[in-house]
Coordinates of N, CA, C and O in Angstrom, one line a residue:
M1 N 253.8 102.0 149.6 CA 253.1 102.4 148.4 C 252.4 101.1 147.9 O 252.9 100.0 147.8
H2 N 251.2 101.3 147.4 CA 250.4 100.2 146.8 C 250.9 100.1 145.3 O 251.4 101.0 144.7
E3 N 250.6 98.9 144.8 CA 251.0 98.7 143.4 C 250.3 99.5 142.4 O 250.8 99.8 141.3
D4 N 249.1 100.1 142.8 CA 248.4 101.0 141.9 C 248.8 102.5 142.2 O 248.1 103.4 141.7
S5 N 249.8 102.7 142.9 CA 250.3 104.0 143.2 C 250.7 104.8 141.9 O 251.1 104.2 141.0
E6 N 250.6 106.1 142.0 CA 251.0 106.9 140.8 C 252.4 107.3 140.9 O 252.9 108.0 140.0
W7 N 253.2 106.8 141.9 CA 254.6 107.0 141.9 C 255.3 106.1 141.0 O 255.0 104.9 140.8
A8 N 256.3 106.6 140.3 CA 257.1 105.8 139.4 C 258.6 105.9 139.8 O 259.1 107.0 140.1
R9 N 259.3 104.8 139.7 CA 260.7 104.8 140.0 C 261.5 105.3 138.9 O 261.2 104.9 137.7
D10 N 262.5 106.1 139.2 CA 263.4 106.7 138.2 C 264.8 106.6 138.8 O 265.2 107.5 139.4
G11 N 265.4 105.5 138.6 CA 266.8 105.3 139.2 C 266.6 105.2 140.7 O 265.9 104.4 141.2
D12 N 267.3 106.1 141.4 CA 267.2 106.2 142.9 C 266.2 107.2 143.4 O 266.3 107.7 144.5
T13 N 265.2 107.5 142.6 CA 264.2 108.5 142.9 C 262.8 107.9 142.6 O 262.7 107.1 141.6
I14 N 261.8 108.3 143.4 CA 260.4 108.0 143.0 C 259.8 109.4 142.6 O 260.1 110.4 143.3
R15 N 259.0 109.4 141.6 CA 258.4 110.6 141.1 C 256.9 110.5 140.9 O 256.4 109.4 140.6
R16 N 256.2 111.6 141.1 CA 254.7 111.6 140.9 C 254.4 113.0 140.4 O 254.9 114.0 140.9
T17 N 253.5 113.1 139.5 CA 252.9 114.4 139.0 C 251.5 114.5 139.5 O 250.7 113.5 139.3
V18 N 251.1 115.6 140.0 CA 249.7 115.8 140.5 C 249.2 117.1 139.9 O 249.9 118.1 139.8
V19 N 248.0 117.0 139.3 CA 247.3 118.1 138.8 C 246.1 118.5 139.7 O 245.2 117.7 139.8
A20 N 246.3 119.6 140.3 CA 245.2 120.1 141.2 C 244.2 120.9 140.5 O 244.4 121.3 139.3
P21 N 243.0 121.0 141.1 CA 241.9 121.7 140.4 C 242.2 123.2 140.0 O 241.7 123.7 139.0
D22 N 243.1 123.8 140.8 CA 243.4 125.2 140.6 C 244.7 125.5 141.4 O 245.2 124.7 142.1
F23 N 245.3 126.7 141.2 CA 246.5 127.1 141.8 C 246.5 127.1 143.3 O 247.4 126.6 144.0
R24 N 245.4 127.7 143.8 CA 245.3 127.7 145.3 C 245.3 126.3 145.9 O 245.9 126.1 147.0
T25 N 244.6 125.4 145.3 CA 244.6 124.0 145.8 C 246.1 123.4 145.7 O 246.5 122.7 146.6
A26 N 246.7 123.7 144.6 CA 248.1 123.2 144.4 C 249.0 123.7 145.6 O 249.8 122.9 146.2
I27 N 248.8 125.0 145.9 CA 249.6 125.5 147.0 C 249.2 125.0 148.4 O 250.1 124.7 149.2
A28 N 247.9 124.7 148.6 CA 247.5 124.1 149.8 C 248.1 122.7 149.9 O 248.5 122.3 151.0
I29 N 248.1 121.9 148.8 CA 248.7 120.6 148.9 C 250.2 120.7 149.2 O 250.7 120.0 150.1
V30 N 250.9 121.7 148.6 CA 252.3 121.9 149.0 C 252.5 122.2 150.4 O 253.4 121.7 151.1
N31 N 251.6 123.1 151.0 CA 251.7 123.4 152.4 C 251.6 122.2 153.3 O 252.3 122.1 154.3
E32 N 250.6 121.4 153.0 CA 250.4 120.2 153.8 C 251.6 119.2 153.6 O 252.0 118.5 154.6
I33 N 252.1 119.1 152.4 CA 253.3 118.2 152.2 C 254.4 118.8 153.1 O 255.2 118.0 153.7
A34 N 254.6 120.1 153.1 CA 255.7 120.7 153.9 C 255.5 120.3 155.4 O 256.5 120.0 156.0
E35 N 254.3 120.3 155.9 CA 254.1 119.9 157.3 C 254.5 118.5 157.6 O 255.2 118.2 158.5
Q36 N 254.2 117.6 156.7 CA 254.5 116.2 156.8 C 256.0 116.0 156.6 O 256.7 115.2 157.3
A37 N 256.6 116.7 155.7 CA 258.1 116.6 155.5 C 258.8 117.1 156.7 O 259.8 116.4 157.1
E38 N 258.4 118.2 157.3 CA 259.0 118.6 158.5 C 258.9 117.6 159.6 O 259.8 117.4 160.4
A39 N 257.7 117.0 159.8 CA 257.5 116.0 160.8 C 258.4 114.8 160.7 O 258.9 114.3 161.7
L40 N 258.7 114.4 159.4 CA 259.6 113.3 159.2 C 261.0 113.7 159.0 O 261.9 112.9 158.9
N41 N 261.3 115.0 159.0 CA 262.6 115.5 158.7 C 263.1 114.9 157.4 O 264.3 114.4 157.3
H42 N 262.3 114.9 156.4 CA 262.6 114.3 155.1 C 261.8 115.2 154.0 O 260.6 115.3 154.1
H43 N 262.6 115.8 153.1 CA 262.0 116.8 152.3 C 262.0 116.5 150.8 O 263.1 116.1 150.3
P44 N 260.9 116.6 150.1 CA 260.8 116.2 148.7 C 261.3 117.4 147.8 O 261.4 118.6 148.3
D45 N 261.6 117.1 146.6 CA 261.8 118.1 145.6 C 260.5 118.4 145.0 O 259.8 117.4 144.6
I46 N 260.1 119.7 144.9 CA 258.7 120.0 144.4 C 258.9 121.1 143.4 O 259.5 122.1 143.6
D47 N 258.4 120.9 142.2 CA 258.4 121.9 141.1 C 256.9 122.2 140.9 O 256.1 121.3 140.6
I48 N 256.6 123.5 141.0 CA 255.2 124.0 140.9 C 255.1 124.7 139.6 O 255.8 125.7 139.3
R49 N 254.2 124.2 138.7 CA 253.9 124.9 137.4 C 252.4 125.1 137.4 O 251.6 124.2 137.1
W50 N 251.9 126.3 137.8 CA 250.5 126.7 137.9 C 249.8 125.7 138.8 O 250.0 125.8 140.0
R51 N 249.1 124.8 138.3 CA 248.3 123.8 139.2 C 248.9 122.4 139.1 O 248.3 121.5 139.6
T52 N 250.0 122.3 138.4 CA 250.7 121.0 138.3 C 251.9 120.9 139.2 O 252.8 121.8 139.2
L53 N 252.0 119.9 140.0 CA 253.1 119.6 140.9 C 253.9 118.4 140.5 O 253.3 117.4 140.2
H54 N 255.2 118.6 140.3 CA 256.1 117.5 140.0 C 256.8 117.2 141.3 O 257.5 118.1 141.8
L55 N 256.7 116.0 141.9 CA 257.2 115.6 143.1 C 258.3 114.6 142.9 O 258.1 113.6 142.1
A56 N 259.4 114.7 143.7 CA 260.5 113.7 143.6 C 261.0 113.4 145.0 O 261.2 114.3 145.8
L57 N 261.2 112.1 145.3 CA 261.7 111.7 146.6 C 262.9 110.8 146.4 O 262.9 109.9 145.6
T58 N 263.9 111.1 147.2 CA 265.1 110.2 147.3 C 265.7 110.6 148.7 O 265.4 111.7 149.2
T59 N 266.6 109.8 149.1 CA 267.3 110.1 150.4 C 268.8 110.4 149.9 O 269.6 109.4 149.7
H60 N 269.1 111.6 149.8 CA 270.4 112.0 149.2 C 271.5 111.5 150.1 O 272.5 111.0 149.5
D61 N 271.4 111.6 151.4 CA 272.6 111.2 152.2 C 272.7 109.7 152.3 O 273.8 109.1 152.7
A62 N 271.7 108.9 151.9 CA 271.8 107.4 151.8 C 272.1 107.0 150.4 O 272.4 105.8 150.1
G63 N 272.1 107.9 149.4 CA 272.4 107.6 148.0 C 271.4 106.8 147.3 O 271.6 106.0 146.4
G64 N 270.1 106.9 147.8 CA 269.0 106.2 147.1 C 267.8 106.2 147.9 O 267.6 107.1 148.8
L65 N 266.9 105.3 147.6 CA 265.6 105.2 148.3 C 265.7 104.5 149.6 O 266.4 103.5 149.8
T66 N 264.9 105.0 150.6 CA 264.8 104.4 151.9 C 263.4 104.4 152.3 O 262.5 104.9 151.6
D67 N 263.1 103.8 153.5 CA 261.7 103.7 154.0 C 261.1 105.1 154.1 O 259.9 105.2 154.0
L68 N 261.9 106.1 154.5 CA 261.4 107.4 154.6 C 260.7 107.9 153.3 O 259.7 108.6 153.4
D69 N 261.3 107.6 152.2 CA 260.8 108.0 150.9 C 259.4 107.4 150.7 O 258.5 108.1 150.3
Y70 N 259.2 106.2 151.0 CA 258.0 105.5 150.8 C 256.9 105.9 151.8 O 255.7 106.1 151.5
K71 N 257.4 106.2 153.0 CA 256.5 106.7 154.1 C 255.9 108.1 153.7 O 254.7 108.4 153.8
L72 N 256.8 109.0 153.3 CA 256.4 110.3 152.8 C 255.5 110.2 151.6 O 254.5 110.9 151.5
A73 N 255.8 109.3 150.7 CA 255.0 109.2 149.5 C 253.6 108.8 149.9 O 252.6 109.3 149.3
A74 N 253.4 107.9 150.8 CA 252.1 107.5 151.3 C 251.4 108.6 151.9 O 250.1 108.8 151.6
R75 N 252.0 109.4 152.7 CA 251.4 110.6 153.3 C 251.0 111.6 152.2 O 249.9 112.2 152.2
I76 N 251.8 111.8 151.2 CA 251.5 112.7 150.1 C 250.3 112.2 149.3 O 249.4 112.9 149.0
D77 N 250.2 110.8 149.1 CA 249.0 110.3 148.5 C 247.8 110.6 149.2 O 246.7 110.9 148.6
G78 N 247.8 110.5 150.5 CA 246.6 110.9 151.3 C 246.3 112.3 151.2 O 245.1 112.7 151.1
I79 N 247.3 113.2 151.2 CA 247.0 114.7 151.1 C 246.4 114.9 149.7 O 245.4 115.7 149.6
V80 N 246.9 114.3 148.7 CA 246.4 114.6 147.3 C 244.9 114.1 147.2 O 244.1 114.7 146.7
A81 N 244.7 112.9 147.8 CA 243.3 112.4 147.8 C 242.4 113.3 148.5 O 241.2 113.5 148.1
D82 N 242.8 113.8 149.7 CA 242.0 114.7 150.4 C 241.6 116.0 149.6 O 240.5 116.6 149.8
H83 N 242.4 116.4 148.7 CA 242.2 117.6 147.9 C 241.6 117.2 146.5 O 241.4 118.1 145.7
Q84 N 241.3 115.9 146.3 CA 240.7 115.5 145.1 C 241.5 115.9 143.9 O 240.9 116.3 142.9
A85 N 242.8 115.8 144.0 CA 243.7 116.2 142.9 C 244.2 114.9 142.2 O 244.1 113.8 142.7

């Protein structure tokens, strides 16, 4: 993650909120995140509220943050940018 990233650390979790242009775009973003999460076998917590996505990453079995969290966060950043959210 870059220092200008919109992810914020909260204990052993990094969090980001994304506001999509509309609900359909929010769901498209979630679908693309799901593909990347499956590819990495690392799954975020996602809370969908209309067009607002609350994302949280941590590695539960490691008891905190690992490289996988930051790798998936970077991929999510790319997805979000592609959707102009």
